[in-house]
JSON list of C-alpha atoms in Angstrom, two decimals:
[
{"chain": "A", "resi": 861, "resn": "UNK", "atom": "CA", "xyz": [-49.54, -37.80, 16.87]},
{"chain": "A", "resi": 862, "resn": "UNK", "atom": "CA", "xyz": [-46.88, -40.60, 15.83]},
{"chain": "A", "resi": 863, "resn": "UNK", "atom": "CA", "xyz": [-46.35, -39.19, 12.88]},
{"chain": "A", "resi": 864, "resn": "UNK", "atom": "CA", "xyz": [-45.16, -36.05, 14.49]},
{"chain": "A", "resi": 865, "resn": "UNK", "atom": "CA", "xyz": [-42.59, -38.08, 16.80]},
{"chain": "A", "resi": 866, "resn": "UNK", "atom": "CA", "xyz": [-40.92, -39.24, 14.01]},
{"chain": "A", "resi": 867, "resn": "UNK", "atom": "CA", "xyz": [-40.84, -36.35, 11.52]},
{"chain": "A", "resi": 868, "resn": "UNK", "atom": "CA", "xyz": [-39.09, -34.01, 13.44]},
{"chain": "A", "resi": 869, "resn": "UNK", "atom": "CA", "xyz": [-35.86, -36.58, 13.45]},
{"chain": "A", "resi": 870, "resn": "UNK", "atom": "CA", "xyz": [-36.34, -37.91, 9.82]},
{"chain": "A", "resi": 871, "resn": "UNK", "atom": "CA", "xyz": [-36.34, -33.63, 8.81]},
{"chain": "A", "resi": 872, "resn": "UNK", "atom": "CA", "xyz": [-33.17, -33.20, 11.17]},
{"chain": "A", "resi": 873, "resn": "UNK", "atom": "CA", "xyz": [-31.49, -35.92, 9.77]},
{"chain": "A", "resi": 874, "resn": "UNK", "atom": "CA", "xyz": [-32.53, -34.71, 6.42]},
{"chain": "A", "resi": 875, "resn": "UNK", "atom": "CA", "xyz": [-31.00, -31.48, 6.76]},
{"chain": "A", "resi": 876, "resn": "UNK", "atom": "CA", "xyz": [-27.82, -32.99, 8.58]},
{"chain": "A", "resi": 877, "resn": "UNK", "atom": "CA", "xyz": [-27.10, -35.01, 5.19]},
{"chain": "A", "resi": 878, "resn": "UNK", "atom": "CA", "xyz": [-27.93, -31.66, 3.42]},
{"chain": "A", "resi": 879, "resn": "UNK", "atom": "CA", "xyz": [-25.30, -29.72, 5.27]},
{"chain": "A", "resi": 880, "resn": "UNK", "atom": "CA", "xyz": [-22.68, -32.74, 5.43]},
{"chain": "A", "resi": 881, "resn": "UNK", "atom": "CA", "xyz": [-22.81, -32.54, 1.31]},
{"chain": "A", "resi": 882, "resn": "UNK", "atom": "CA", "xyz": [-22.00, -29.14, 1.78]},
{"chain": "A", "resi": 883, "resn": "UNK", "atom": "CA", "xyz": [-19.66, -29.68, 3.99]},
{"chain": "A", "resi": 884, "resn": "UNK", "atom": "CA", "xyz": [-18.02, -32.36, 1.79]},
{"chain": "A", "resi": 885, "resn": "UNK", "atom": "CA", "xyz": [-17.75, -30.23, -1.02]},
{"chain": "A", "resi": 886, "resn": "UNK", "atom": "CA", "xyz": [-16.47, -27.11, 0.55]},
{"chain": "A", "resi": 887, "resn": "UNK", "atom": "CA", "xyz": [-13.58, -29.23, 1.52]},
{"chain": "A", "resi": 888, "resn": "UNK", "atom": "CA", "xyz": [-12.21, -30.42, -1.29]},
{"chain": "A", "resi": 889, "resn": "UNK", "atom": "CA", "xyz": [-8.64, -30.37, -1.46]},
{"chain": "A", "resi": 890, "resn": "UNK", "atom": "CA", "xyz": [-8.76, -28.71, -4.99]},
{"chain": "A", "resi": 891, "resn": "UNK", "atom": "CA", "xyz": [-9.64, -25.65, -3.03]},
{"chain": "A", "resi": 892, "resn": "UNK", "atom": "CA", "xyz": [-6.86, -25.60, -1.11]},
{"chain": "A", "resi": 893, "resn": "UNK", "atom": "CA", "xyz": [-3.99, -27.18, -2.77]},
{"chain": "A", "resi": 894, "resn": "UNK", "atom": "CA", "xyz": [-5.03, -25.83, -6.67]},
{"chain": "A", "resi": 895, "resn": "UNK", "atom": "CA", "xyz": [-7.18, -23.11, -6.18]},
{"chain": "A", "resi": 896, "resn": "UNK", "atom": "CA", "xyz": [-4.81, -21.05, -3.03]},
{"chain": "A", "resi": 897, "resn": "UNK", "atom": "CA", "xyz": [-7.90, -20.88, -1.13]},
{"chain": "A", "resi": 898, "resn": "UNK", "atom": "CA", "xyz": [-5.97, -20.44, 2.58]},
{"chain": "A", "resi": 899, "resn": "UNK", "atom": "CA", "xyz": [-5.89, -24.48, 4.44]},
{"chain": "A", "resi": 900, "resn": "UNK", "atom": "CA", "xyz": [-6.80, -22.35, 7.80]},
{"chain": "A", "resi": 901, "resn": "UNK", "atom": "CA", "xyz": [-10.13, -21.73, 9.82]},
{"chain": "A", "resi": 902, "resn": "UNK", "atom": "CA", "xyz": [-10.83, -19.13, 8.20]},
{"chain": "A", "resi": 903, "resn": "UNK", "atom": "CA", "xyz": [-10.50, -20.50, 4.88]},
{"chain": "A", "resi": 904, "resn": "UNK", "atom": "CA", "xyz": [-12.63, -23.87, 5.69]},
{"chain": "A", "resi": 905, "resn": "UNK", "atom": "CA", "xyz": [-15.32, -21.12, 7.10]},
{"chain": "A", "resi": 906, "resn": "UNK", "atom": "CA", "xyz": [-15.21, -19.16, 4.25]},
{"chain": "A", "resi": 907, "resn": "UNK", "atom": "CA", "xyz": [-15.70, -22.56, 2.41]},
{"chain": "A", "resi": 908, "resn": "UNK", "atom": "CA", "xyz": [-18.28, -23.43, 3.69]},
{"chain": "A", "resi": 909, "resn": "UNK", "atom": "CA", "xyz": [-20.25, -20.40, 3.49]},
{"chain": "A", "resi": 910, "resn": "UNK", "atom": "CA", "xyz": [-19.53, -20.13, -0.14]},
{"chain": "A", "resi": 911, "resn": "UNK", "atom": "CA", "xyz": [-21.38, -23.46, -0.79]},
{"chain": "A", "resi": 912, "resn": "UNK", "atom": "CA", "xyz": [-23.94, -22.61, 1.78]},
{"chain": "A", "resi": 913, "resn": "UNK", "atom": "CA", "xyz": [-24.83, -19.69, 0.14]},
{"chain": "A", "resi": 914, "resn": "UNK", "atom": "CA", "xyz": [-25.22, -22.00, -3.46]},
{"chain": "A", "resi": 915, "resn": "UNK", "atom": "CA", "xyz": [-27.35, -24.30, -1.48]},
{"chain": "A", "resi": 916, "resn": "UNK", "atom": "CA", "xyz": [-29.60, -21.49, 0.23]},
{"chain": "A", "resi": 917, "resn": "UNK", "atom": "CA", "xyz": [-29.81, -19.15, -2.64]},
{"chain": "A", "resi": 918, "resn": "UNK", "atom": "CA", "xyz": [-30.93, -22.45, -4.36]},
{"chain": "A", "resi": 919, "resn": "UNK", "atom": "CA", "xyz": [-33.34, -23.49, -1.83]},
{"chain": "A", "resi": 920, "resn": "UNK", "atom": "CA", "xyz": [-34.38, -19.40, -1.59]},
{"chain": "A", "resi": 921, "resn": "UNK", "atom": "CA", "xyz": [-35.95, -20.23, -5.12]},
{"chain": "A", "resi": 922, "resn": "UNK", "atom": "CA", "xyz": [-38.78, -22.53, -3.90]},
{"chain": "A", "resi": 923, "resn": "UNK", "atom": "CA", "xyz": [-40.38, -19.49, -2.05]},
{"chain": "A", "resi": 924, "resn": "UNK", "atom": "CA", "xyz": [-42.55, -19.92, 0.69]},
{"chain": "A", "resi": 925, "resn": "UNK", "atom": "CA", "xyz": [-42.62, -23.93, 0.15]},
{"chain": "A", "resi": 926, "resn": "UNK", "atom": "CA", "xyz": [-39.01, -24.10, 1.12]},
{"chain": "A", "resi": 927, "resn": "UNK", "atom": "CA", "xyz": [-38.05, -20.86, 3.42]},
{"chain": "A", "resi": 928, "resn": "UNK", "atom": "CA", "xyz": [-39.22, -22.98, 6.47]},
{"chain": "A", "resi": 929, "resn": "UNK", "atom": "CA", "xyz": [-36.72, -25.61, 5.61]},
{"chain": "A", "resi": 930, "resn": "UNK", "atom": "CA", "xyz": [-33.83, -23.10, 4.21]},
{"chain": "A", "resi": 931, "resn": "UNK", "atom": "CA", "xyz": [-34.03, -21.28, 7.90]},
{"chain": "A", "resi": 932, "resn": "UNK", "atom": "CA", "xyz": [-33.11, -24.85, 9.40]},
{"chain": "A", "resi": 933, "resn": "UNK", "atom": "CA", "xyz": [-30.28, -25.37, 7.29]},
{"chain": "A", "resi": 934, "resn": "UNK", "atom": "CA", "xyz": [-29.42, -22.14, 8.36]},
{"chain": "A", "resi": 935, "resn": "UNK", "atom": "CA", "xyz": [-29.48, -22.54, 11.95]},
{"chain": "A", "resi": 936, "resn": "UNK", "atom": "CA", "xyz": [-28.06, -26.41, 11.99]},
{"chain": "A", "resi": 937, "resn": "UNK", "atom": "CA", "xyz": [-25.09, -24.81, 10.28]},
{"chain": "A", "resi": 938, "resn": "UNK", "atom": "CA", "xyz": [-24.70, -22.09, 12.55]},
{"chain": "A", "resi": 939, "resn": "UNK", "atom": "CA", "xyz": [-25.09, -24.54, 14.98]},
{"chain": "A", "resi": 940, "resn": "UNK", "atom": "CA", "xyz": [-22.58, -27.21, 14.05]},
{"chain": "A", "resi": 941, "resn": "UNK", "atom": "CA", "xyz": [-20.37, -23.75, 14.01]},
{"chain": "A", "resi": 942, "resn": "UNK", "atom": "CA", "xyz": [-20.45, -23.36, 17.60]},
{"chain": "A", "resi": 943, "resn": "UNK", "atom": "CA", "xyz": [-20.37, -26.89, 18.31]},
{"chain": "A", "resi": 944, "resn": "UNK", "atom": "CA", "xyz": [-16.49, -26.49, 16.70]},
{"chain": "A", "resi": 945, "resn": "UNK", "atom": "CA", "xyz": [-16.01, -23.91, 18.04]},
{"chain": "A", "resi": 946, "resn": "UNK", "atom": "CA", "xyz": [-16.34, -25.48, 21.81]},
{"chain": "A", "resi": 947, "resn": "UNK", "atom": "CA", "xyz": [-15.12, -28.41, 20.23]},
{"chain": "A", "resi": 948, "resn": "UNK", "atom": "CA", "xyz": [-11.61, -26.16, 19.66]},
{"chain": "A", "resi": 949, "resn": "UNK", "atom": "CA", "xyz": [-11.58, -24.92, 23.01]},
{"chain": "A", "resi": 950, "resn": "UNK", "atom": "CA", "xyz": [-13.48, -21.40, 22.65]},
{"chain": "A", "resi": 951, "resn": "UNK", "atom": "CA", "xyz": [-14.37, -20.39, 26.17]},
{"chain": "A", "resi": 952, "resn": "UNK", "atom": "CA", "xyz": [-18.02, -20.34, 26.66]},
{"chain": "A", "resi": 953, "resn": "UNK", "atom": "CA", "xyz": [-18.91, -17.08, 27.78]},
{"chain": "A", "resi": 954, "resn": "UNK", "atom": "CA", "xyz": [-17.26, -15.82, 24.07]},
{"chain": "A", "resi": 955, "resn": "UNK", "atom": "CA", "xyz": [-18.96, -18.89, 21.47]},
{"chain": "A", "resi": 956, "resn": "UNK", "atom": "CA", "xyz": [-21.95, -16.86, 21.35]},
{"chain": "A", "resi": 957, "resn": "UNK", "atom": "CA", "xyz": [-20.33, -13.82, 20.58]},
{"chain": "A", "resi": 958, "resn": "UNK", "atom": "CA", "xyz": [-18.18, -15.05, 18.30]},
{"chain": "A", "resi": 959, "resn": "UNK", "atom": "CA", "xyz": [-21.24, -17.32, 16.29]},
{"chain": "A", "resi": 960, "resn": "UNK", "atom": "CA", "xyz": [-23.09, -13.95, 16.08]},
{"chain": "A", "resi": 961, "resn": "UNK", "atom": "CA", "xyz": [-20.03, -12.85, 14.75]},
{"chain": "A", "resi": 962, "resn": "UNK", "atom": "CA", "xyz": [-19.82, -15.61, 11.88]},
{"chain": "A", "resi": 963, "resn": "UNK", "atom": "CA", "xyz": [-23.18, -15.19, 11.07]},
{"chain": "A", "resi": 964, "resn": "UNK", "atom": "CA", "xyz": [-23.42, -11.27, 10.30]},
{"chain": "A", "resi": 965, "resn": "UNK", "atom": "CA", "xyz": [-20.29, -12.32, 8.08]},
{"chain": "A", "resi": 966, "resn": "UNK", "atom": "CA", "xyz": [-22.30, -15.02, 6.37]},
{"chain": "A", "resi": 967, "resn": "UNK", "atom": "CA", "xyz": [-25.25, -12.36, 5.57]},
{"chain": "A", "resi": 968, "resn": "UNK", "atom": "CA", "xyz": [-22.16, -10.23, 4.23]},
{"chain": "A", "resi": 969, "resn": "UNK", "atom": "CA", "xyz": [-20.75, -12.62, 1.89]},
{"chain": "A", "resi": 970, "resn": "UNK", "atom": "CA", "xyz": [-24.76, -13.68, 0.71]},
{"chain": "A", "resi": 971, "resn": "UNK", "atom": "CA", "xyz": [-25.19, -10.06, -0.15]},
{"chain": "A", "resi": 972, "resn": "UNK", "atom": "CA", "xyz": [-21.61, -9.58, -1.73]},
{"chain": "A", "resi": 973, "resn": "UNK", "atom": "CA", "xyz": [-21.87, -12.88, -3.72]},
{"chain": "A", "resi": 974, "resn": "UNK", "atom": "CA", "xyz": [-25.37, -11.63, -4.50]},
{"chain": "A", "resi": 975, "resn": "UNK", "atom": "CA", "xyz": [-24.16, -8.41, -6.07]},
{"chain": "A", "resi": 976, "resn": "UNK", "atom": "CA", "xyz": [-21.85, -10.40, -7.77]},
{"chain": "A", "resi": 977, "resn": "UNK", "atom": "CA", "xyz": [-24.07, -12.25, -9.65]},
{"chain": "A", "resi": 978, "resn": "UNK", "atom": "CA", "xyz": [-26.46, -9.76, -10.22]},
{"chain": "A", "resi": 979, "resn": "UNK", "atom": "CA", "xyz": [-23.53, -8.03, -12.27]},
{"chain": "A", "resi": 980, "resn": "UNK", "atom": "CA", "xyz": [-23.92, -10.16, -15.38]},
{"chain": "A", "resi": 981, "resn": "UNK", "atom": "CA", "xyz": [-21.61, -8.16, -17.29]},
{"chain": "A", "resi": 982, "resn": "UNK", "atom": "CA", "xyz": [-19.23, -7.64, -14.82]},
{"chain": "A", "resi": 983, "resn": "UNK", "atom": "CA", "xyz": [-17.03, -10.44, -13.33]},
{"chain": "A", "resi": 984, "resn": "UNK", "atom": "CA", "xyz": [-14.97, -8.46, -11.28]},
{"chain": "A", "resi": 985, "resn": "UNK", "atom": "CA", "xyz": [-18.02, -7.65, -9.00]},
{"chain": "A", "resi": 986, "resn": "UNK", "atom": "CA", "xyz": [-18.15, -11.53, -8.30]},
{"chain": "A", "resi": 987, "resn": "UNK", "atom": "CA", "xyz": [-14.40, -11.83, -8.27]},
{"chain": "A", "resi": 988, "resn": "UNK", "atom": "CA", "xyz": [-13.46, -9.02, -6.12]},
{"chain": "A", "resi": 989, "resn": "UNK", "atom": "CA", "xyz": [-16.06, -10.42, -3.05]},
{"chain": "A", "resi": 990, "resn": "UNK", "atom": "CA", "xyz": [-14.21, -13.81, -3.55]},
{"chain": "A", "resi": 991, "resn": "UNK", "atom": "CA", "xyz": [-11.42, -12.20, -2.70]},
{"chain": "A", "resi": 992, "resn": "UNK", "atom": "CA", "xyz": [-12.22, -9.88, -0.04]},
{"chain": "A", "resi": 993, "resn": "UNK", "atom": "CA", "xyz": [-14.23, -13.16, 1.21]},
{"chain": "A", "resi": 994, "resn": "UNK", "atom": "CA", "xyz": [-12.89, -16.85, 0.33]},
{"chain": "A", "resi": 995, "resn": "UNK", "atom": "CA", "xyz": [-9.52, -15.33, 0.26]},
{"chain": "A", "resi": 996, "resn": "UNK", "atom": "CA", "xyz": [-9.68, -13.18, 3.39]},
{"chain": "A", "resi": 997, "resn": "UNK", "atom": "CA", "xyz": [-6.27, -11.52, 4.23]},
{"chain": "A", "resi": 998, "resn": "UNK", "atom": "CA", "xyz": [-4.09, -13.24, 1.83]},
{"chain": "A", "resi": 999, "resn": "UNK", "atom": "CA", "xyz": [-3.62, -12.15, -1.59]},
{"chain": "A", "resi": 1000, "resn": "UNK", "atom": "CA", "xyz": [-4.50, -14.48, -3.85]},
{"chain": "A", "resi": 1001, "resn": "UNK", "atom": "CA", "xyz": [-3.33, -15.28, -7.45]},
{"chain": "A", "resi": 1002, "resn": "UNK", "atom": "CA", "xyz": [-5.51, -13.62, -9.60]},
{"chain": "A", "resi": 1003, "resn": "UNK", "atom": "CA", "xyz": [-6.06, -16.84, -11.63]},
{"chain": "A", "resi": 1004, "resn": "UNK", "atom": "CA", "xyz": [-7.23, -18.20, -8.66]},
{"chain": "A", "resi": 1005, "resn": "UNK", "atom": "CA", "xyz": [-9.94, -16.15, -7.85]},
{"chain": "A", "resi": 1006, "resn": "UNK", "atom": "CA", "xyz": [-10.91, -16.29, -11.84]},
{"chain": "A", "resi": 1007, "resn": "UNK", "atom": "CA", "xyz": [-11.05, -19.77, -11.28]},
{"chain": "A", "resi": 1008, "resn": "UNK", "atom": "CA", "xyz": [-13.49, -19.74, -8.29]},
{"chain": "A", "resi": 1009, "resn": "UNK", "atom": "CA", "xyz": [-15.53, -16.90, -10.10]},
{"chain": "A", "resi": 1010, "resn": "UNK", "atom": "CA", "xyz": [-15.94, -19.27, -12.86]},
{"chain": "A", "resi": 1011, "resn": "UNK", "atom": "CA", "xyz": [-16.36, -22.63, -10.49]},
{"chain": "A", "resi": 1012, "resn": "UNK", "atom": "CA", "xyz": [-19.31, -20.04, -8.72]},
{"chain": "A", "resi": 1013, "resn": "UNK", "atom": "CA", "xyz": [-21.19, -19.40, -11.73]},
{"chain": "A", "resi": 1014, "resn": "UNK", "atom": "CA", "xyz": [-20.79, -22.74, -12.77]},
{"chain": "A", "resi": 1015, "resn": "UNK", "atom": "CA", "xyz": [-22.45, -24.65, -9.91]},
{"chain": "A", "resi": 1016, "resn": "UNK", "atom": "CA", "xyz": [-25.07, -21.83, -9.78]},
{"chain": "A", "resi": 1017, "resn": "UNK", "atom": "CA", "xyz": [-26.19, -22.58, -13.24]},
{"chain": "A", "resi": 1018, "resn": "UNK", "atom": "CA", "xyz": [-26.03, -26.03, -12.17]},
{"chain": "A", "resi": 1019, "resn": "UNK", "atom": "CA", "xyz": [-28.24, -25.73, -8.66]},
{"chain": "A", "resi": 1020, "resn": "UNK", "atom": "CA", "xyz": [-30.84, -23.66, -10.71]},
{"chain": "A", "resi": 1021, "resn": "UNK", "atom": "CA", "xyz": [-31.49, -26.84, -12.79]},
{"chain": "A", "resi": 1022, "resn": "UNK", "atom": "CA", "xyz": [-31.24, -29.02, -9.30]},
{"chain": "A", "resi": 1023, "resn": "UNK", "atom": "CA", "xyz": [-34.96, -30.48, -8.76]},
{"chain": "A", "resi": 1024, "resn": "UNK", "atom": "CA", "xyz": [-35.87, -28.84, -5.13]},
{"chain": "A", "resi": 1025, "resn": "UNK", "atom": "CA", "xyz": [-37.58, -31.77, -4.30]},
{"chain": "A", "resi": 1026, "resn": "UNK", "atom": "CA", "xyz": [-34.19, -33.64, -4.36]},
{"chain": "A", "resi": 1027, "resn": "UNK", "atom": "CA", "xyz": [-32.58, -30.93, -2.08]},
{"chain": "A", "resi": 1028, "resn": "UNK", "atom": "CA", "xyz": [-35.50, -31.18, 0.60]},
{"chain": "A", "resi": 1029, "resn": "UNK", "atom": "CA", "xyz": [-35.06, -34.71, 0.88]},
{"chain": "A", "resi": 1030, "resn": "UNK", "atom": "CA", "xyz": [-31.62, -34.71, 1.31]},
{"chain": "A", "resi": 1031, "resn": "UNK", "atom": "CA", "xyz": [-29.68, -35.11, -1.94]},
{"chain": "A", "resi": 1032, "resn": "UNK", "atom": "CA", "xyz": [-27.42, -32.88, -3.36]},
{"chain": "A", "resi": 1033, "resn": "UNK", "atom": "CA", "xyz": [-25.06, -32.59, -6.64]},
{"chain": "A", "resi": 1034, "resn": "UNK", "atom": "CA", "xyz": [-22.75, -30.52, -7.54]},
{"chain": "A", "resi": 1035, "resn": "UNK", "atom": "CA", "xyz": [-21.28, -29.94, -10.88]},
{"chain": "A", "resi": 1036, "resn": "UNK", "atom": "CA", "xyz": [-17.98, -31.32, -11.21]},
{"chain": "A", "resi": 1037, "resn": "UNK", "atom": "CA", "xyz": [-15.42, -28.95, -9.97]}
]
């Protein structure tokens, strides 16, 4: 019975460290001052969903033995989200709206970034939902979005070779940028 008190935080808190090093890394100022991705809202969301998705595709790999866990992650992001989004002054009647809102975009980008990987031999696939996605309504340089492409397949190779175990406790690496 104890034991159940006390997991429930430690897991939370777990997660919470998980989604801060996400967090962390999404908001790099590389991105933003080297990289053109757009210092706005919309460019910290589309950050952060970007290096979600590494995480959660990552954490997708474990199966069974992690979907529980990848589902929290999920939800504590989405719910840290509308936390902001209060936090910013969003009225409450229209936060829920609006975090259903961000999340059918998040399963938009996870199936473009998907089909962007999945097209080995062609990087445009990959590149052309970064910029339709990270980018959003600006029009980035072209080397930019190269960049990210190659920044995207690069921490991907590197998560694939991230031990899970490390991930469910809390840790998390990400190639050098």
């Amino acid at each position: 019975m104890f034991s159940r008190l006390f997991q429930r935080p430690r897991r939370e808190r777990t997660i919470a460290a998980l989604y801060g090093a996400i967090v962390a890394q999404s908001r790099l100022p590389v991105f933003f001052s080297e990289r053109g991705v757009p210092d706005t809202l919309e460019g910290r969301f589309e950050s952060v969903c970007l290096h979600a998705w590494l995480v959660m595709r990552r954490l997708a790999m474990g199966g069974t033995a992690t979907a529980e866990f990848n589902q929290a992650l999920f939800d504590f992001m989405f719910a840290d989200l509308d936390f902001n989004l209060r936090e910013l002054g969003a009225g409450d009647m229209k936060v829920g709206d609006k975090v259903k809102d961000l999340a059918s975009h998040y399963y938009g980008r996870v199936g473009a970034y998907d089909a962007g990987m999945a097209a080995k031999d062609d990087s445009s696939v990959l590149e052309s939902a970064l910029d339709r996605n990270l980018y959003g309504s600006t029009l980035p340089d072209p080397a930019h979005v190269k960049v990210m492409a190659d920044y995207t397949r690069r921490q991907l190779a590197h998560l694939e070779t991230f031990p899970i175990d490390r991930l469910l406790s809390g840790e998390l690496e990400f190639a050098s940028t």
